[in-house]
Amino acid sequence: MDREEFLNTYWRYYELLETDFKNSIRYVSLDEKNYNTFSVEYARLLQAICSEIDVLFKELCSCLNKKGNNISDYADILLKNDSTIPDRIIYLKMYHRGFEICPFKNWKKGNAPTWWGSYNEIKHHRKENMQKANQKNVLYALAGLFLLENILLKNI
């Protein structure tokens, strides 16, 4: 894969997801006080973002000539190759405020990020877990996707 293929296949889709999130903050301000605000739109975004994260995980594993099927496999494969992923911070500045997000904090085999667990709970039991479709989980998942996009870009 070359840079142009990466842009067309992955980055443009990321940009659409990011735009959707930015549009959501027209209605719910990006603020720690609103992190627990949940909605059907956040459920849709979390599902789309995490589905794309799964695609990126598979692509990154493929770059290492490995095959992963779930978050535990991905941790085993990717963290052996780059143990700094759980410590990487995404810096976000919006509306003259700064946010530091560590989307994969404490990620290791057998311990998925909180937002990933929420994604799976919503995917399998939406009715009981709708409150987990919240601003914080979407923000952290989007930051995770951004980080993976950058890792993949460096690999090509």
PDB file of C-alpha atoms in Angstrom:
ATOM      1  CA  MET A   1       0.000   0.000   0.000  1.00  0.00           C
ATOM      2  CA  ASP A   2       1.261   3.472  -0.829  1.00  0.00           C
ATOM      3  CA  ARG A   3       0.331   6.847   0.680  1.00  0.00           C
ATOM      4  CA  GLU A   4      -2.374   7.573  -1.897  1.00  0.00           C
ATOM      5  CA  GLU A   5      -4.053   4.226  -1.307  1.00  0.00           C
ATOM      6  CA  PHE A   6      -3.915   4.851   2.454  1.00  0.00           C
ATOM      7  CA  LEU A   7      -5.546   8.264   2.001  1.00  0.00           C
ATOM      8  CA  ASN A   8      -8.319   6.897  -0.191  1.00  0.00           C
ATOM      9  CA  THR A   9      -8.942   3.725   1.806  1.00  0.00           C
ATOM     10  CA  TYR A  10      -8.565   4.838   5.418  1.00  0.00           C
ATOM     11  CA  TRP A  11      -7.883   8.518   5.988  1.00  0.00           C
ATOM     12  CA  ARG A  12     -10.891   9.899   4.087  1.00  0.00           C
ATOM     13  CA  TYR A  13     -13.187   7.668   6.125  1.00  0.00           C
ATOM     14  CA  TYR A  14     -11.535   8.852   9.335  1.00  0.00           C
ATOM     15  CA  GLU A  15     -12.168  12.445   8.272  1.00  0.00           C
ATOM     16  CA  LEU A  16     -15.878  11.694   7.793  1.00  0.00           C
ATOM     17  CA  LEU A  17     -16.108  10.180  11.274  1.00  0.00           C
ATOM     18  CA  GLU A  18     -14.267  13.152  12.762  1.00  0.00           C
ATOM     19  CA  THR A  19     -16.631  15.566  10.998  1.00  0.00           C
ATOM     20  CA  ASP A  20     -19.629  13.686  12.388  1.00  0.00           C
ATOM     21  CA  PHE A  21     -18.197  14.007  15.890  1.00  0.00           C
ATOM     22  CA  LYS A  22     -17.493  17.711  15.399  1.00  0.00           C
ATOM     23  CA  ASN A  23     -21.091  18.155  14.252  1.00  0.00           C
ATOM     24  CA  SER A  24     -22.322  16.485  17.444  1.00  0.00           C
ATOM     25  CA  ILE A  25     -20.604  19.065  19.596  1.00  0.00           C
ATOM     26  CA  ARG A  26     -22.779  21.730  18.030  1.00  0.00           C
ATOM     27  CA  TYR A  27     -25.467  20.318  20.330  1.00  0.00           C
ATOM     28  CA  VAL A  28     -23.474  18.946  23.275  1.00  0.00           C
ATOM     29  CA  SER A  29     -20.385  20.996  24.092  1.00  0.00           C
ATOM     30  CA  LEU A  30     -17.145  19.089  24.362  1.00  0.00           C
ATOM     31  CA  ASP A  31     -16.553  19.262  28.085  1.00  0.00           C
ATOM     32  CA  GLU A  32     -15.799  16.815  30.874  1.00  0.00           C
ATOM     33  CA  LYS A  33     -19.134  17.822  32.413  1.00  0.00           C
ATOM     34  CA  ASN A  34     -20.855  16.379  29.349  1.00  0.00           C
ATOM     35  CA  TYR A  35     -18.805  13.189  29.052  1.00  0.00           C
ATOM     36  CA  ASN A  36     -21.706  11.039  30.319  1.00  0.00           C
ATOM     37  CA  THR A  37     -24.221  12.514  27.880  1.00  0.00           C
ATOM     38  CA  PHE A  38     -25.504   9.650  25.755  1.00  0.00           C
ATOM     39  CA  SER A  39     -27.576   9.486  22.603  1.00  0.00           C
ATOM     40  CA  VAL A  40     -28.494   7.411  19.588  1.00  0.00           C
ATOM     41  CA  GLU A  41     -26.077   9.541  17.544  1.00  0.00           C
ATOM     42  CA  TYR A  42     -23.234   8.683  19.909  1.00  0.00           C
ATOM     43  CA  ALA A  43     -24.219   5.006  19.625  1.00  0.00           C
ATOM     44  CA  ARG A  44     -24.020   5.251  15.831  1.00  0.00           C
ATOM     45  CA  LEU A  45     -20.677   7.021  15.970  1.00  0.00           C
ATOM     46  CA  LEU A  46     -19.180   4.608  18.497  1.00  0.00           C
ATOM     47  CA  GLN A  47     -20.250   1.635  16.375  1.00  0.00           C
ATOM     48  CA  ALA A  48     -18.797   3.153  13.199  1.00  0.00           C
ATOM     49  CA  ILE A  49     -15.541   4.281  14.821  1.00  0.00           C
ATOM     50  CA  CYS A  50     -14.875   1.006  16.613  1.00  0.00           C
ATOM     51  CA  SER A  51     -15.717  -0.998  13.520  1.00  0.00           C
ATOM     52  CA  GLU A  52     -13.088   1.030  11.666  1.00  0.00           C
ATOM     53  CA  ILE A  53     -10.645   0.496  14.536  1.00  0.00           C
ATOM     54  CA  ASP A  54     -11.126  -3.242  14.057  1.00  0.00           C
ATOM     55  CA  VAL A  55     -10.292  -2.782  10.354  1.00  0.00           C
ATOM     56  CA  LEU A  56      -7.135  -0.835  11.257  1.00  0.00           C
ATOM     57  CA  PHE A  57      -6.109  -3.444  13.838  1.00  0.00           C
ATOM     58  CA  LYS A  58      -6.361  -6.130  11.169  1.00  0.00           C
ATOM     59  CA  GLU A  59      -4.381  -4.028   8.684  1.00  0.00           C
ATOM     60  CA  LEU A  60      -1.643  -3.298  11.231  1.00  0.00           C
ATOM     61  CA  CYS A  61      -1.407  -6.995  12.124  1.00  0.00           C
ATOM     62  CA  SER A  62      -1.180  -7.805   8.427  1.00  0.00           C
ATOM     63  CA  CYS A  63       1.746  -5.384   8.111  1.00  0.00           C
ATOM     64  CA  LEU A  64       3.500  -7.598  10.661  1.00  0.00           C
ATOM     65  CA  ASN A  65       2.501 -10.770   8.783  1.00  0.00           C
ATOM     66  CA  LYS A  66       0.215 -11.753  11.659  1.00  0.00           C
ATOM     67  CA  LYS A  67      -3.497 -12.344  11.953  1.00  0.00           C
ATOM     68  CA  GLY A  68      -5.627 -11.180  14.860  1.00  0.00           C
ATOM     69  CA  ASN A  69      -9.307 -11.806  15.453  1.00  0.00           C
ATOM     70  CA  ASN A  70     -10.123  -9.854  18.602  1.00  0.00           C
ATOM     71  CA  ILE A  71      -8.859  -7.119  20.922  1.00  0.00           C
ATOM     72  CA  SER A  72      -6.804  -9.594  22.946  1.00  0.00           C
ATOM     73  CA  ASP A  73      -5.068 -10.915  19.811  1.00  0.00           C
ATOM     74  CA  TYR A  74      -4.426  -7.372  18.619  1.00  0.00           C
ATOM     75  CA  ALA A  75      -2.849  -6.458  21.964  1.00  0.00           C
ATOM     76  CA  ASP A  76      -0.641  -9.525  21.868  1.00  0.00           C
ATOM     77  CA  ILE A  77       0.548  -8.820  18.321  1.00  0.00           C
ATOM     78  CA  LEU A  78       0.735  -5.027  18.208  1.00  0.00           C
ATOM     79  CA  LEU A  79       2.097  -4.375  21.690  1.00  0.00           C
ATOM     80  CA  LYS A  80       4.931  -6.842  21.140  1.00  0.00           C
ATOM     81  CA  ASN A  81       5.869  -4.710  18.141  1.00  0.00           C
ATOM     82  CA  ASP A  82       5.305  -1.311  19.834  1.00  0.00           C
ATOM     83  CA  SER A  83       4.929  -1.302  23.599  1.00  0.00           C
ATOM     84  CA  THR A  84       4.483   2.513  23.675  1.00  0.00           C
ATOM     85  CA  ILE A  85       0.943   2.458  22.268  1.00  0.00           C
ATOM     86  CA  PRO A  86      -0.756   2.425  25.717  1.00  0.00           C
ATOM     87  CA  ASP A  87       1.252   5.500  26.757  1.00  0.00           C
ATOM     88  CA  ARG A  88       0.683   7.651  23.698  1.00  0.00           C
ATOM     89  CA  ILE A  89      -1.295  10.819  24.237  1.00  0.00           C
ATOM     90  CA  ILE A  90      -3.446  12.644  21.706  1.00  0.00           C
ATOM     91  CA  TYR A  91      -3.559  16.401  22.228  1.00  0.00           C
ATOM     92  CA  LEU A  92      -6.779  18.052  21.163  1.00  0.00           C
ATOM     93  CA  LYS A  93      -7.428  21.769  21.211  1.00  0.00           C
ATOM     94  CA  MET A  94     -10.954  23.021  20.697  1.00  0.00           C
ATOM     95  CA  TYR A  95     -12.592  26.252  21.661  1.00  0.00           C
ATOM     96  CA  HIS A  96      -9.434  27.498  23.364  1.00  0.00           C
ATOM     97  CA  ARG A  97      -9.379  24.422  25.596  1.00  0.00           C
ATOM     98  CA  GLY A  98      -6.894  21.633  25.577  1.00  0.00           C
ATOM     99  CA  PHE A  99      -7.615  17.963  26.104  1.00  0.00           C
ATOM    100  CA  GLU A 100      -5.047  15.232  26.664  1.00  0.00           C
ATOM    101  CA  ILE A 101      -6.397  11.830  25.729  1.00  0.00           C
ATOM    102  CA  CYS A 102      -4.609   8.545  26.240  1.00  0.00           C
ATOM    103  CA  PRO A 103      -6.992   6.250  24.327  1.00  0.00           C
ATOM    104  CA  PHE A 104      -5.154   2.970  24.911  1.00  0.00           C
ATOM    105  CA  LYS A 105      -4.158   3.570  28.537  1.00  0.00           C
ATOM    106  CA  ASN A 106      -3.637   0.265  30.362  1.00  0.00           C
ATOM    107  CA  TRP A 107      -4.298  -1.720  27.174  1.00  0.00           C
ATOM    108  CA  LYS A 108      -2.763  -5.168  27.294  1.00  0.00           C
ATOM    109  CA  LYS A 109      -3.754  -8.696  26.409  1.00  0.00           C
ATOM    110  CA  GLY A 110      -6.879  -9.463  28.426  1.00  0.00           C
ATOM    111  CA  ASN A 111      -7.506  -5.802  29.322  1.00  0.00           C
ATOM    112  CA  ALA A 112      -9.287  -3.779  26.625  1.00  0.00           C
ATOM    113  CA  PRO A 113      -9.754  -0.005  26.803  1.00  0.00           C
ATOM    114  CA  THR A 114     -12.972   1.023  28.571  1.00  0.00           C
ATOM    115  CA  TRP A 115     -14.475   2.505  25.410  1.00  0.00           C
ATOM    116  CA  TRP A 116     -13.893  -0.794  23.556  1.00  0.00           C
ATOM    117  CA  GLY A 117     -15.781  -2.695  26.251  1.00  0.00           C
ATOM    118  CA  SER A 118     -18.611  -0.156  26.013  1.00  0.00           C
ATOM    119  CA  TYR A 119     -18.688  -0.585  22.234  1.00  0.00           C
ATOM    120  CA  ASN A 120     -19.110  -4.345  22.601  1.00  0.00           C
ATOM    121  CA  GLU A 121     -21.757  -3.984  25.303  1.00  0.00           C
ATOM    122  CA  ILE A 122     -23.727  -1.609  23.077  1.00  0.00           C
ATOM    123  CA  LYS A 123     -23.248  -3.852  20.038  1.00  0.00           C
ATOM    124  CA  HIS A 124     -24.550  -6.936  21.833  1.00  0.00           C
ATOM    125  CA  HIS A 125     -26.967  -5.457  24.414  1.00  0.00           C
ATOM    126  CA  ARG A 126     -27.880  -1.937  23.303  1.00  0.00           C
ATOM    127  CA  LYS A 127     -31.079  -1.671  25.322  1.00  0.00           C
ATOM    128  CA  GLU A 128     -29.308  -2.332  28.624  1.00  0.00           C
ATOM    129  CA  ASN A 129     -26.168  -0.316  27.802  1.00  0.00           C
ATOM    130  CA  MET A 130     -27.343   2.729  25.875  1.00  0.00           C
ATOM    131  CA  GLN A 131     -25.889   5.095  28.508  1.00  0.00           C
ATOM    132  CA  LYS A 132     -22.439   3.866  27.471  1.00  0.00           C
ATOM    133  CA  ALA A 133     -22.989   5.469  24.064  1.00  0.00           C
ATOM    134  CA  ASN A 134     -21.668   8.690  25.520  1.00  0.00           C
ATOM    135  CA  GLN A 135     -19.473  11.586  24.518  1.00  0.00           C
ATOM    136  CA  LYS A 136     -16.408  10.360  26.419  1.00  0.00           C
ATOM    137  CA  ASN A 137     -16.430   6.894  24.833  1.00  0.00           C
ATOM    138  CA  VAL A 138     -16.854   8.366  21.359  1.00  0.00           C
ATOM    139  CA  LEU A 139     -14.087  10.922  21.944  1.00  0.00           C
ATOM    140  CA  TYR A 140     -11.642   8.303  23.238  1.00  0.00           C
ATOM    141  CA  ALA A 141     -12.487   5.860  20.440  1.00  0.00           C
ATOM    142  CA  LEU A 142     -11.979   8.585  17.839  1.00  0.00           C
ATOM    143  CA  ALA A 143      -8.625   9.468  19.420  1.00  0.00           C
ATOM    144  CA  GLY A 144      -7.724   5.763  19.295  1.00  0.00           C
ATOM    145  CA  LEU A 145      -8.612   5.615  15.623  1.00  0.00           C
ATOM    146  CA  PHE A 146      -6.541   8.738  14.945  1.00  0.00           C
ATOM    147  CA  LEU A 147      -3.553   7.141  16.668  1.00  0.00           C
ATOM    148  CA  LEU A 148      -3.905   3.893  14.696  1.00  0.00           C
ATOM    149  CA  GLU A 149      -4.226   5.838  11.435  1.00  0.00           C
ATOM    150  CA  ASN A 150      -0.925   7.559  12.199  1.00  0.00           C
ATOM    151  CA  ILE A 151       0.777   4.286  13.094  1.00  0.00           C
ATOM    152  CA  LEU A 152      -0.417   2.727   9.832  1.00  0.00           C
ATOM    153  CA  LEU A 153       0.751   5.752   7.849  1.00  0.00           C
ATOM    154  CA  LYS A 154       4.244   5.409   9.373  1.00  0.00           C
ATOM    155  CA  ASN A 155       4.273   1.727   8.373  1.00  0.00           C
ATOM    156  CA  ILE A 156       3.765   2.612   4.732  1.00  0.00           C
TER     157      ILE A 156
END
